[in-house]
Coordinates of N, CA and C in Angstrom, one line a residue:
M11 N 127.3 92.6 22.5 CA 128.2 92.2 23.8 C 129.2 91.2 23.7
K12 N 130.3 91.6 24.0 CA 131.2 90.5 23.8 C 131.4 89.9 25.2
V13 N 131.1 88.5 25.2 CA 131.3 87.6 26.3 C 132.3 86.7 25.9
F14 N 132.6 85.9 27.0 CA 133.6 84.8 26.6 C 133.1 83.7 27.7
S15 N 133.6 82.4 27.1 CA 133.3 81.2 28.1 C 134.4 80.7 29.1
M16 N 134.4 80.2 30.0 CA 135.1 80.0 30.9 C 136.4 78.8 30.2
T17 N 137.6 79.1 30.6 CA 138.5 78.3 29.8 C 139.7 78.0 31.2
A18 N 140.4 76.9 30.8 CA 141.3 76.2 32.1 C 142.1 77.3 32.2
E19 N 142.6 78.4 31.2 CA 143.6 79.4 31.5 C 142.8 80.5 32.4
N20 N 141.5 80.6 32.4 CA 140.7 81.7 33.2 C 139.6 81.0 34.0
N21 N 139.8 80.6 34.9 CA 138.7 79.7 35.7 C 138.7 80.1 37.1
N22 N 139.0 81.3 37.4 CA 138.8 82.1 38.6 C 137.4 82.9 38.8
K23 N 136.9 82.6 40.0 CA 135.7 83.4 39.9 C 135.8 84.8 40.0
S24 N 134.8 85.6 39.6 CA 135.2 87.2 39.4 C 133.9 88.0 40.1
I25 N 134.2 89.0 40.4 CA 133.2 90.0 41.0 C 133.5 91.3 40.9
I26 N 132.5 92.1 40.6 CA 132.5 93.4 40.3 C 132.0 94.1 41.8
I27 N 132.8 95.0 42.5 CA 132.2 95.7 43.6 C 132.3 97.2 43.5
T28 N 131.2 97.8 43.5 CA 130.9 99.1 43.4 C 131.1 99.9 44.8
G29 N 131.8 101.5 44.5 CA 131.9 101.9 46.0 C 133.3 101.2 46.7
A30 N 134.2 100.8 45.9 CA 135.3 99.8 46.4 C 136.2 100.8 46.9
G31 N 136.3 101.9 46.8 CA 137.2 102.9 47.5 C 137.4 103.1 48.9
S32 N 136.2 102.7 49.5 CA 136.2 102.8 51.1 C 135.5 102.1 51.8
G33 N 135.3 102.3 53.2 CA 134.3 101.5 54.0 C 134.0 100.0 53.7
I34 N 132.7 99.8 53.4 CA 132.0 98.4 53.3 C 132.9 98.0 52.0
G35 N 132.5 98.7 50.8 CA 133.3 98.5 49.5 C 134.6 98.0 49.6
R36 N 135.5 98.7 50.2 CA 137.1 98.2 50.2 C 137.3 97.2 51.0
E37 N 136.6 97.0 52.2 CA 136.6 95.7 53.1 C 136.5 94.3 52.3
T38 N 135.2 94.5 51.8 CA 134.5 93.6 50.7 C 135.6 93.0 49.9
A39 N 135.9 94.1 49.0 CA 137.1 93.9 47.9 C 138.2 93.1 48.5
R40 N 138.7 93.4 49.6 CA 140.1 92.7 50.0 C 139.6 91.6 50.5
T41 N 138.5 91.2 51.0 CA 138.0 89.8 51.8 C 138.1 89.0 50.2
F42 N 137.4 89.5 49.2 CA 137.2 88.7 48.2 C 138.6 88.3 47.5
L43 N 139.6 89.3 47.6 CA 140.7 88.9 46.6 C 141.6 88.0 47.6
Q44 N 141.4 88.3 49.0 CA 142.0 87.1 49.7 C 141.4 85.7 49.5
A45 N 140.1 85.8 49.1 CA 139.6 84.4 49.0 C 140.0 83.9 47.5
G46 N 140.6 84.8 46.7 CA 141.2 84.0 45.5 C 140.4 84.9 44.3
Y47 N 139.4 85.6 44.5 CA 138.7 85.8 43.4 C 139.4 87.2 42.5
Q48 N 139.0 87.2 41.0 CA 139.2 88.3 40.7 C 138.4 89.4 40.7
V49 N 138.9 90.7 41.4 CA 137.9 91.8 41.6 C 137.9 93.1 40.8
G50 N 136.6 93.4 40.2 CA 136.9 94.7 39.7 C 136.3 95.8 40.7
L51 N 137.0 96.5 41.1 CA 137.0 97.8 41.7 C 136.6 99.1 41.3
I52 N 135.2 99.3 41.3 CA 134.4 100.7 40.8 C 134.3 101.8 41.9
G53 N 134.8 102.8 41.5 CA 134.6 104.1 42.0 C 135.1 105.3 41.3
R54 N 134.6 106.4 41.9 CA 135.0 107.7 41.3 C 136.3 108.2 41.0
R55 N 137.0 107.8 42.1 CA 138.4 108.3 42.2 C 139.4 107.2 42.2
K56 N 140.5 107.4 41.3 CA 141.3 106.2 41.1 C 142.3 106.1 42.2
E57 N 142.8 106.7 42.8 CA 143.5 106.7 44.2 C 143.0 105.9 45.1
P58 N 142.1 106.0 45.7 CA 141.4 105.2 46.6 C 141.3 103.8 46.3
L59 N 140.9 103.9 44.9 CA 140.9 102.3 44.4 C 142.2 101.5 44.4
E60 N 143.2 102.1 43.9 CA 144.4 101.7 43.9 C 145.0 101.3 45.3
E61 N 144.5 102.2 46.3 CA 144.9 101.7 47.7 C 144.1 100.5 48.0
T62 N 143.0 100.3 47.8 CA 142.0 99.1 48.1 C 142.9 97.8 47.5
G63 N 143.2 98.0 46.6 CA 143.8 96.9 45.7 C 145.3 96.8 45.8
E64 N 146.1 97.5 46.6 CA 147.4 97.3 46.7 C 147.9 96.0 47.3
G65 N 149.0 95.3 46.6 CA 149.2 94.1 46.8 C 148.7 92.9 46.4
F66 N 147.5 93.3 45.5 CA 146.8 92.0 44.9 C 146.8 91.9 43.5
D67 N 147.4 91.0 42.9 CA 147.5 91.0 41.6 C 146.1 90.7 40.8
K68 N 144.9 90.2 41.7 CA 143.8 89.9 41.0 C 143.1 91.3 40.9
A69 N 143.3 92.3 41.3 CA 142.5 93.7 41.2 C 142.6 94.3 40.1
L70 N 141.5 94.8 39.7 CA 141.1 95.6 38.5 C 140.5 97.0 38.8
I71 N 141.5 97.9 38.3 CA 140.7 99.4 38.8 C 139.7 99.7 37.7
L72 N 138.7 100.1 38.0 CA 137.6 100.6 37.1 C 136.9 101.7 37.3
Q73 N 137.8 102.6 37.0 CA 137.3 104.1 37.6 C 136.1 104.8 36.9
A74 N 135.2 104.9 37.3 CA 133.6 105.2 36.6 C 132.7 105.7 38.0
D75 N 131.9 106.6 37.5 CA 130.8 107.1 38.2 C 129.5 106.4 38.0
V76 N 129.1 105.4 38.9 CA 127.7 104.5 38.7 C 126.6 105.4 38.0
A77 N 126.6 106.5 38.4 CA 125.4 107.3 37.7 C 125.5 107.8 36.4
D78 N 126.6 107.4 35.7 CA 126.8 107.5 34.5 C 126.6 106.4 33.7
H79 N 125.8 106.1 33.3 CA 125.5 104.8 32.2 C 126.6 104.3 31.3
G80 N 126.8 105.3 30.5 CA 127.7 105.0 29.7 C 129.1 104.4 30.2
A81 N 129.6 105.2 31.0 CA 131.0 104.9 31.7 C 130.7 103.5 32.6
V82 N 129.5 103.2 33.2 CA 129.0 101.9 33.7 C 129.3 100.8 32.6
H83 N 128.8 100.9 31.5 CA 128.7 99.9 30.3 C 130.1 99.9 29.9
D84 N 131.0 100.8 30.2 CA 132.2 100.8 29.5 C 133.5 99.8 30.6
V85 N 133.3 100.1 31.8 CA 133.8 99.3 32.8 C 133.6 97.8 32.8
F86 N 132.4 97.7 32.7 CA 131.8 96.3 32.8 C 132.3 95.5 31.6
Q87 N 132.2 96.1 30.3 CA 132.9 95.5 29.2 C 134.6 95.5 29.5
K88 N 135.3 96.0 30.1 CA 136.6 96.1 30.5 C 136.6 95.1 31.5
A89 N 135.9 94.9 32.5 CA 136.0 93.6 33.4 C 136.0 92.2 32.8
V90 N 134.7 92.0 31.9 CA 134.5 90.8 31.3 C 135.7 90.2 30.5
E91 N 136.1 91.3 29.5 CA 137.3 91.1 28.7 C 138.5 90.7 29.5
K92 N 138.7 90.9 30.8 CA 139.9 90.9 31.5 C 139.5 89.4 32.0
F93 N 138.2 89.4 32.8 CA 138.3 88.2 33.6 C 137.6 87.1 32.9
G94 N 136.9 87.4 31.8 CA 136.4 85.9 30.8 C 135.0 85.9 31.3
R95 N 134.6 86.2 32.3 CA 133.2 86.0 32.9 C 133.0 87.1 33.9
L96 N 131.7 87.1 34.3 CA 131.5 87.7 35.8 C 130.4 86.9 36.5
D97 N 131.0 86.3 37.7 CA 130.1 85.6 38.5 C 129.4 86.6 39.5
V98 N 129.7 87.3 40.0 CA 129.3 88.2 41.2 C 129.3 89.6 40.9
L99 N 127.9 90.4 41.2 CA 128.2 91.7 41.3 C 127.5 92.3 42.7
F100 N 128.7 92.9 43.4 CA 128.2 93.6 44.7 C 127.9 94.9 44.6
N101 N 126.6 95.4 44.3 CA 126.0 96.8 44.2 C 126.1 97.5 45.6
N102 N 127.0 98.0 45.9 CA 127.5 98.7 47.2 C 127.4 100.2 47.3
A103 N 127.6 100.9 46.3 CA 127.8 102.3 46.2 C 126.7 102.9 46.5
G104 N 126.9 104.2 47.6 CA 125.8 104.6 48.3 C 126.1 106.1 49.0
V105 N 125.3 106.9 48.8 CA 125.6 108.2 49.7 C 124.2 108.6 50.3
G106 N 124.5 109.3 51.5 CA 123.3 109.9 52.3 C 123.3 111.4 52.3
T107 N 122.4 111.9 53.1 CA 122.2 113.2 53.4 C 122.2 113.8 54.7
P108 N 122.5 115.0 55.2 CA 122.5 115.2 56.4 C 121.1 115.3 56.9
P109 N 120.9 114.7 58.2 CA 119.3 114.9 58.6 C 118.7 116.3 58.6
K110 N 117.6 116.2 58.0 CA 116.6 117.3 57.9 C 115.3 116.8 57.3
T111 N 114.5 117.6 57.3 CA 113.0 117.2 57.0 C 113.1 117.7 55.4
I112 N 111.8 117.1 54.9 CA 112.0 117.2 53.2 C 111.8 118.6 52.9
D113 N 111.2 119.7 53.6 CA 111.2 120.9 52.9 C 112.6 121.6 53.1
E114 N 113.6 121.0 53.8 CA 115.2 121.6 53.7 C 115.7 120.9 53.0
I115 N 115.5 119.8 52.2 CA 116.3 118.9 51.3 C 116.2 119.7 50.1
S116 N 117.4 119.9 49.4 CA 117.6 120.6 48.2 C 117.0 119.6 46.9
I117 N 116.8 120.2 45.9 CA 116.8 119.4 44.9 C 117.7 118.6 44.3
D118 N 118.9 119.2 44.4 CA 120.3 118.6 44.0 C 120.6 117.5 45.0
E119 N 120.3 117.7 46.2 CA 120.5 116.6 47.3 C 119.8 115.3 47.0
W120 N 118.5 115.7 46.6 CA 117.5 114.6 46.0 C 118.4 113.6 45.0
L121 N 118.6 114.5 43.9 CA 118.7 113.9 42.6 C 120.1 113.2 42.9
T122 N 120.9 113.7 43.5 CA 122.5 113.0 43.9 C 122.2 111.8 44.4
T123 N 121.5 111.6 45.5 CA 121.1 110.5 46.4 C 120.5 109.5 45.4
V124 N 119.5 109.8 44.4 CA 118.8 108.8 43.7 C 119.8 108.5 42.6
N125 N 120.3 109.4 42.0 CA 121.2 109.0 40.8 C 122.4 107.9 41.2
I126 N 122.9 108.0 42.5 CA 123.8 107.1 43.1 C 123.4 105.9 43.5
N127 N 122.5 106.1 44.4 CA 121.8 104.9 45.3 C 120.9 103.9 44.3
L128 N 120.1 104.7 43.5 CA 119.0 103.5 42.8 C 119.5 103.8 41.2
N129 N 119.6 104.7 40.7 CA 119.9 104.6 39.1 C 121.4 103.9 39.1
G130 N 122.3 104.3 39.8 CA 123.6 103.3 39.7 C 123.4 101.9 40.1
A131 N 122.6 101.7 41.0 CA 122.3 100.3 41.3 C 121.7 99.7 40.2
F132 N 120.8 100.3 39.4 CA 119.9 99.8 38.1 C 121.1 99.6 37.1
F133 N 122.0 100.5 36.7 CA 122.7 100.5 35.6 C 123.8 99.5 35.7
C134 N 124.3 99.2 37.0 CA 125.1 98.3 37.2 C 124.5 96.7 37.2
A135 N 123.2 96.7 37.8 CA 122.6 95.4 37.8 C 122.4 95.2 36.2
R136 N 121.8 96.2 35.5 CA 121.7 95.8 34.1 C 122.4 95.5 33.3
E137 N 123.9 95.8 33.3 CA 125.1 95.5 32.8 C 125.4 93.9 33.1
A138 N 125.3 93.9 34.5 CA 125.6 92.6 35.1 C 124.6 91.4 34.5
F139 N 123.5 91.8 34.6 CA 122.3 90.7 34.2 C 122.6 90.3 32.9
A140 N 123.1 91.2 31.8 CA 123.0 91.0 30.4 C 124.2 90.2 30.4
I141 N 125.4 90.2 31.0 CA 126.5 89.4 30.8 C 126.3 88.1 31.3
M142 N 125.9 87.8 32.6 CA 125.3 86.7 33.1 C 124.3 85.9 32.3
K143 N 123.5 86.8 31.4 CA 122.6 85.9 31.1 C 123.1 85.4 29.7
A144 N 124.2 85.9 28.9 CA 124.9 85.5 27.8 C 125.9 84.7 27.9
Q145 N 126.7 84.8 28.9 CA 128.0 83.7 29.3 C 127.6 82.5 29.1
S146 N 128.7 81.7 28.9 CA 128.5 80.2 29.1 C 129.7 79.7 30.1
P147 N 129.3 79.2 31.2 CA 128.1 78.6 31.5 C 127.2 80.0 32.1
Q148 N 125.9 79.8 32.0 CA 125.0 81.0 32.0 C 124.7 81.2 33.4
G149 N 124.7 82.6 34.0 CA 124.3 82.8 35.2 C 125.1 83.5 36.4
G150 N 124.7 83.9 37.2 CA 125.5 84.6 38.2 C 124.9 85.0 39.5
R151 N 125.4 85.8 40.0 CA 124.7 86.2 41.4 C 124.8 88.0 41.7
I152 N 123.8 88.6 41.9 CA 123.9 89.9 41.9 C 123.2 90.2 43.5
I153 N 124.2 91.0 44.2 CA 124.0 91.2 45.6 C 123.9 92.9 45.9
N154 N 122.7 93.1 46.2 CA 122.6 94.5 46.5 C 122.8 95.2 47.7
N155 N 123.3 96.0 48.1 CA 123.6 96.7 49.4 C 122.1 97.4 49.5
G156 N 121.3 96.8 50.6 CA 120.3 97.8 51.2 C 120.4 98.3 52.1
S157 N 119.9 98.1 53.3 CA 120.3 99.1 54.6 C 119.2 98.8 55.7
I158 N 119.4 99.0 56.8 CA 118.2 98.8 57.8 C 117.1 99.8 57.6
S159 N 117.5 100.9 56.5 CA 116.5 102.0 56.1 C 116.1 101.2 55.1
A160 N 116.2 100.2 54.5 CA 115.2 99.6 53.7 C 113.7 98.9 54.5
H161 N 113.9 99.0 55.8 CA 112.7 98.6 56.7 C 112.5 99.8 57.5
R162 N 113.2 100.4 58.2 CA 113.1 101.5 59.1 C 113.8 102.6 59.0
P163 N 113.0 103.8 58.8 CA 113.9 105.1 58.6 C 114.3 105.6 59.6
R164 N 115.5 106.4 59.4 CA 116.0 107.3 60.4 C 115.3 108.7 60.4
P165 N 115.5 109.3 61.3 CA 114.8 110.7 61.3 C 115.6 111.6 60.0
G166 N 114.6 112.4 59.4 CA 115.2 113.3 58.4 C 116.0 112.7 57.4
S167 N 115.7 111.4 56.8 CA 116.2 110.4 55.9 C 115.7 110.4 54.7
V168 N 114.4 111.2 54.1 CA 113.6 110.9 53.0 C 114.6 110.5 51.7
P169 N 115.7 111.2 51.6 CA 116.3 110.6 50.1 C 116.9 109.3 50.0
Y170 N 117.5 109.0 51.4 CA 118.3 107.7 51.5 C 117.2 106.7 51.5
T171 N 116.3 106.9 52.5 CA 115.4 105.6 52.8 C 114.5 105.4 51.7
S172 N 114.0 106.5 51.0 CA 113.3 106.4 49.5 C 114.2 105.4 48.7
T173 N 115.4 105.5 48.5 CA 116.4 105.0 47.7 C 116.6 103.2 48.0
K174 N 116.5 103.2 49.5 CA 117.0 101.9 49.8 C 115.5 101.1 49.9
H175 N 114.4 101.4 50.2 CA 113.3 101.0 49.9 C 113.1 100.4 48.6
A176 N 113.5 101.1 47.6 CA 113.6 100.9 46.1 C 114.3 99.8 45.7
I177 N 115.5 99.8 46.2 CA 116.6 98.7 46.1 C 115.8 97.6 46.5
S178 N 114.8 97.2 47.5 CA 114.5 96.2 47.9 C 113.3 95.6 46.8
G179 N 112.8 96.6 46.0 CA 111.9 96.2 44.8 C 112.8 95.8 44.0
L180 N 114.0 96.2 43.5 CA 114.9 96.3 42.4 C 115.5 94.4 42.8
T181 N 115.5 94.4 44.2 CA 116.2 92.9 44.5 C 115.1 91.8 43.9
K182 N 114.1 92.2 44.5 CA 112.9 91.1 44.4 C 112.5 90.8 42.9
S183 N 112.5 91.9 42.0 CA 112.1 91.9 40.8 C 113.5 91.1 39.9
L184 N 114.6 91.4 40.2 CA 115.7 90.8 39.5 C 115.6 89.3 40.2
S185 N 115.4 89.1 41.3 CA 115.4 87.5 41.8 C 114.4 86.5 41.0
L186 N 113.2 87.5 40.6 CA 112.2 86.7 39.8 C 112.6 86.6 38.5
D187 N 113.1 87.8 37.9 CA 113.3 87.6 36.4 C 114.6 86.8 35.9
G188 N 115.4 86.6 37.0 CA 116.6 86.1 36.8 C 116.5 84.4 36.7
R189 N 115.4 83.9 37.3 CA 115.3 82.6 37.2 C 115.5 81.8 36.2
A190 N 115.2 82.5 35.1 CA 115.1 81.7 33.9 C 116.3 81.7 33.3
F191 N 117.5 82.4 33.7 CA 118.8 82.5 33.2 C 119.9 82.3 34.2
N192 N 119.3 81.3 35.5 CA 120.2 81.1 36.3 C 121.1 82.0 37.2
I193 N 120.2 83.2 37.0 CA 120.9 84.5 38.2 C 120.1 84.9 39.2
A194 N 120.7 84.6 40.5 CA 120.2 84.6 41.6 C 120.7 86.4 42.2
C195 N 119.6 86.8 42.9 CA 119.8 88.2 43.6 C 119.2 88.2 45.0
G196 N 120.0 88.9 45.8 CA 119.7 88.8 46.9 C 120.2 90.2 47.6
Q197 N 119.9 90.3 48.7 CA 120.2 91.8 49.3 C 120.7 91.8 50.7
I198 N 121.6 92.5 50.8 CA 122.1 92.7 52.5 C 121.8 93.9 53.0
D199 N 121.1 94.0 54.0 CA 120.8 95.3 54.9 C 121.8 95.2 56.0
I200 N 122.7 96.5 56.0 CA 123.6 96.5 57.0 C 123.1 97.7 57.8
G201 N 123.5 97.3 59.1 CA 123.2 98.3 60.3 C 124.6 98.5 61.1
N202 N 125.0 99.8 61.0 CA 126.2 100.3 61.7 C 127.4 99.6 61.8
A203 N 127.6 99.3 60.5 CA 129.1 98.8 60.5 C 130.1 100.2 60.6
L204 N 131.0 99.7 61.2 CA 132.1 101.1 61.8 C 133.0 101.3 60.5
T205 N 132.6 102.2 59.6 CA 133.5 102.8 58.7 C 133.6 104.2 59.0
D206 N 134.4 105.1 58.3 CA 134.5 106.4 58.4 C 133.3 107.1 58.5
M207 N 132.4 106.6 57.6 CA 131.0 107.2 57.3 C 130.2 106.9 58.5
A208 N 130.5 105.8 59.3 CA 129.4 105.6 60.3 C 130.2 106.0 61.5
K209 N 131.3 106.9 62.0 CA 131.9 107.2 63.2 C 131.0 108.2 64.1
A210 N 130.3 109.0 63.1 CA 129.1 109.8 63.9 C 128.2 109.0 64.8
M211 N 128.1 107.4 64.7 CA 127.3 106.9 65.4 C 127.7 106.7 67.0
T212 N 129.3 106.5 66.8 CA 129.8 106.6 68.0 C 129.7 107.8 69.0
I213 N 129.2 108.8 68.4 CA 129.3 110.2 69.3 C 127.9 110.5 69.5
G214 N 126.9 110.5 68.4 CA 125.3 110.7 69.0 C 124.8 111.0 67.4
V215 N 123.6 110.4 67.3 CA 122.9 110.7 66.2 C 121.4 110.7 66.6
P216 N 120.8 111.5 65.7 CA 119.4 111.7 66.1 C 118.4 110.5 66.0
Q217 N 117.5 110.4 67.0 CA 116.7 109.2 67.3 C 115.1 109.6 67.2
A218 N 114.4 108.6 67.0 CA 113.0 108.7 66.7 C 112.3 109.9 67.9
D219 N 112.9 109.8 69.1 CA 112.0 110.7 70.1 C 112.8 112.1 70.0
G220 N 113.5 112.3 69.2 CA 114.1 113.7 69.3 C 115.3 113.9 69.9
S221 N 115.7 112.9 70.6 CA 117.2 112.8 71.5 C 118.1 112.5 70.4
I222 N 119.6 113.0 70.8 CA 120.5 112.7 70.4 C 121.7 111.4 71.3
R223 N 121.6 110.2 70.6 CA 122.3 109.1 71.3 C 123.5 108.4 70.5
A224 N 124.4 108.0 71.3 CA 125.6 107.1 70.4 C 124.8 105.7 70.4
E225 N 125.0 105.2 69.2 CA 124.7 103.7 69.0 C 125.7 102.8 68.7
S226 N 125.5 101.5 69.1 CA 126.5 100.5 69.1 C 126.8 100.1 67.4
T227 N 128.3 99.8 67.4 CA 128.6 99.5 65.9 C 129.3 98.2 65.9
M228 N 129.4 97.7 64.7 CA 130.1 96.3 64.4 C 131.2 96.5 63.7
D229 N 132.2 95.5 63.7 CA 133.4 95.2 62.8 C 132.8 95.1 61.4
V230 N 133.5 95.9 60.5 CA 133.2 95.8 59.0 C 133.5 94.8 58.6
T231 N 134.6 94.1 59.1 CA 135.0 92.9 58.4 C 133.9 91.8 58.6
D232 N 133.0 91.9 59.3 CA 131.8 90.7 59.6 C 131.0 90.9 58.3
V233 N 130.8 92.2 57.9 CA 129.9 92.5 56.8 C 130.5 91.8 55.5
A234 N 131.9 91.9 55.2 CA 132.6 91.3 54.2 C 132.4 90.0 54.2
K235 N 132.5 89.4 55.2 CA 132.3 87.8 55.5 C 131.0 87.5 55.0
A236 N 130.0 87.9 55.6 CA 128.8 88.0 55.3 C 128.5 88.0 53.6
V237 N 128.8 88.8 53.0 CA 128.7 89.3 51.5 C 129.5 88.0 50.9
L238 N 130.7 87.4 51.2 CA 131.5 86.2 50.9 C 130.5 85.0 51.2
S239 N 130.1 84.9 52.1 CA 129.3 83.8 52.4 C 128.0 83.8 51.3
M240 N 127.2 84.8 50.8 CA 126.0 85.0 50.1 C 126.8 84.6 48.8
A241 N 127.8 85.1 48.3 CA 128.5 84.7 47.0 C 128.9 83.4 46.8
E242 N 129.3 82.6 47.8 CA 129.7 81.3 47.9 C 128.6 80.1 47.7
L243 N 127.4 80.7 47.7 CA 126.2 79.5 47.7 C 126.3 79.2 46.4
P244 N 125.9 78.1 46.2 CA 125.5 77.6 44.6 C 124.3 78.4 44.0
L245 N 124.1 78.4 42.8 CA 123.0 79.4 42.5 C 121.8 78.7 42.5
S246 N 121.5 77.7 42.8 CA 120.4 76.8 43.0 C 120.1 77.4 44.4
T247 N 120.5 78.3 45.3 CA 120.1 78.5 46.6 C 120.4 79.9 46.5
N248 N 119.6 80.8 47.3 CA 119.6 82.2 47.3 C 119.2 82.6 48.6
I249 N 119.9 83.6 49.2 CA 119.4 84.6 50.4 C 118.9 85.5 49.9
L250 N 117.7 85.7 50.1 CA 116.8 87.1 49.3 C 117.1 88.0 50.2
S251 N 117.2 87.9 51.3 CA 117.3 89.2 52.2 C 118.1 88.8 53.5
M252 N 119.2 89.5 53.7 CA 119.9 89.1 54.8 C 120.2 90.4 55.9
T253 N 119.8 90.3 57.2 CA 120.2 91.7 57.9 C 121.3 91.3 58.8
I254 N 122.0 92.2 58.7 CA 123.3 92.1 59.6 C 123.6 93.3 60.3
M255 N 123.8 93.2 61.7 CA 123.6 94.7 62.3 C 124.6 94.6 63.9
A256 N 124.9 95.7 64.2 CA 125.5 95.6 65.6 C 124.2 95.0 66.4
N257 N 124.5 94.4 67.3 CA 123.5 93.7 68.1 C 122.9 94.5 68.9
D258 N 123.4 95.6 69.4 CA 122.3 96.4 70.4 C 122.2 97.7 69.8
M259 N 122.1 97.8 68.5 CA 121.7 99.2 67.7 C 120.3 99.1 67.8
P260 N 119.6 100.1 67.8 CA 118.2 100.3 67.6 C 117.6 100.2 66.3
F261 N 117.2 98.9 66.2 CA 116.6 98.6 65.0 C 115.1 98.2 65.2
I262 N 115.1 97.0 65.9 CA 113.7 96.6 66.4 C 113.1 97.4 67.2
G263 N 112.0 98.0 66.7 CA 111.3 99.0 67.5 C 111.6 100.7 67.0
R264 N 112.7 100.8 66.2 CA 113.0 102.1 65.8 C 111.8 102.8 65.0
G265 N 111.5 103.9 65.5 CA 110.5 104.6 64.7 C 109.3 104.7 65.7

C-alpha cells in the first residue's frame, strides 16, 4: 500500500465522504470544503458528485459503488495519492426500502441494503483503517452514519434497521481495535434531517400504532456541522455515539 508522510506542501486535513452526491453527504462535503479540508467525494454517479464539488478546488471526484470492494480500494488509493494522507472517513452512504413486513421484502431488496449499508461501510472502513495505520503521523478518525434506527426501528424496516444496528457493532469494534494505532471511531445517529429522501416525513409516514402522521424535521446543515465538530476533535478524544435529531420527532418512546 502506498502511503505518504505529511509535508509542508501538503499539510491540509483530508476527508473521504461516501454518498457525497446528495443529501447529508453533499451538505457535509460542502461544509468540510468551506472549512478548508481536501475532500474526496464517493458516489455511484459522476454528475451529482461534480455538482457537490462545484466551485471548490479541493474537491476530488471518486466515482465508485461502495458495495464493490475493488472499486473502493482503487478510489481510496487515488485519494491518498492526491492528498498525501487521510485524516477522516465519513461512512455516510446508505439506502432504505419501502415500509413492509419481512415476508413482503424481496431477497434483492435485502441484499442491496446490506451490500450498501453494511458491506460498503466495512469496505470503506477497512481501506481507511489500513491507510491511517500505515501513514506518518499515524492515526485518523472514522465516523459512521448510524441512524435513529440503530436504536429504535420504524415499522416495516427490517433491512435498514438490521444494517444500522450492525453499524453500531462495527463502530464499537473499530473504536477498540483502533486504539493501538491512534485511530478513533465514532457514530452519528441522525433523525429526520430534511433532505430529498426525508421529504415524506413532512407529509406522513407509518407510526408504531398503525397511523400515518407527519413528523418534525431539522435543517441538514446542522448535521453537517455536527460531523465537522466530531472530526475536529483531537485524536485523544472521541465521541463514540452522538444522536442529533429534530427536537419534536418521535424517538423517545418510539415503538
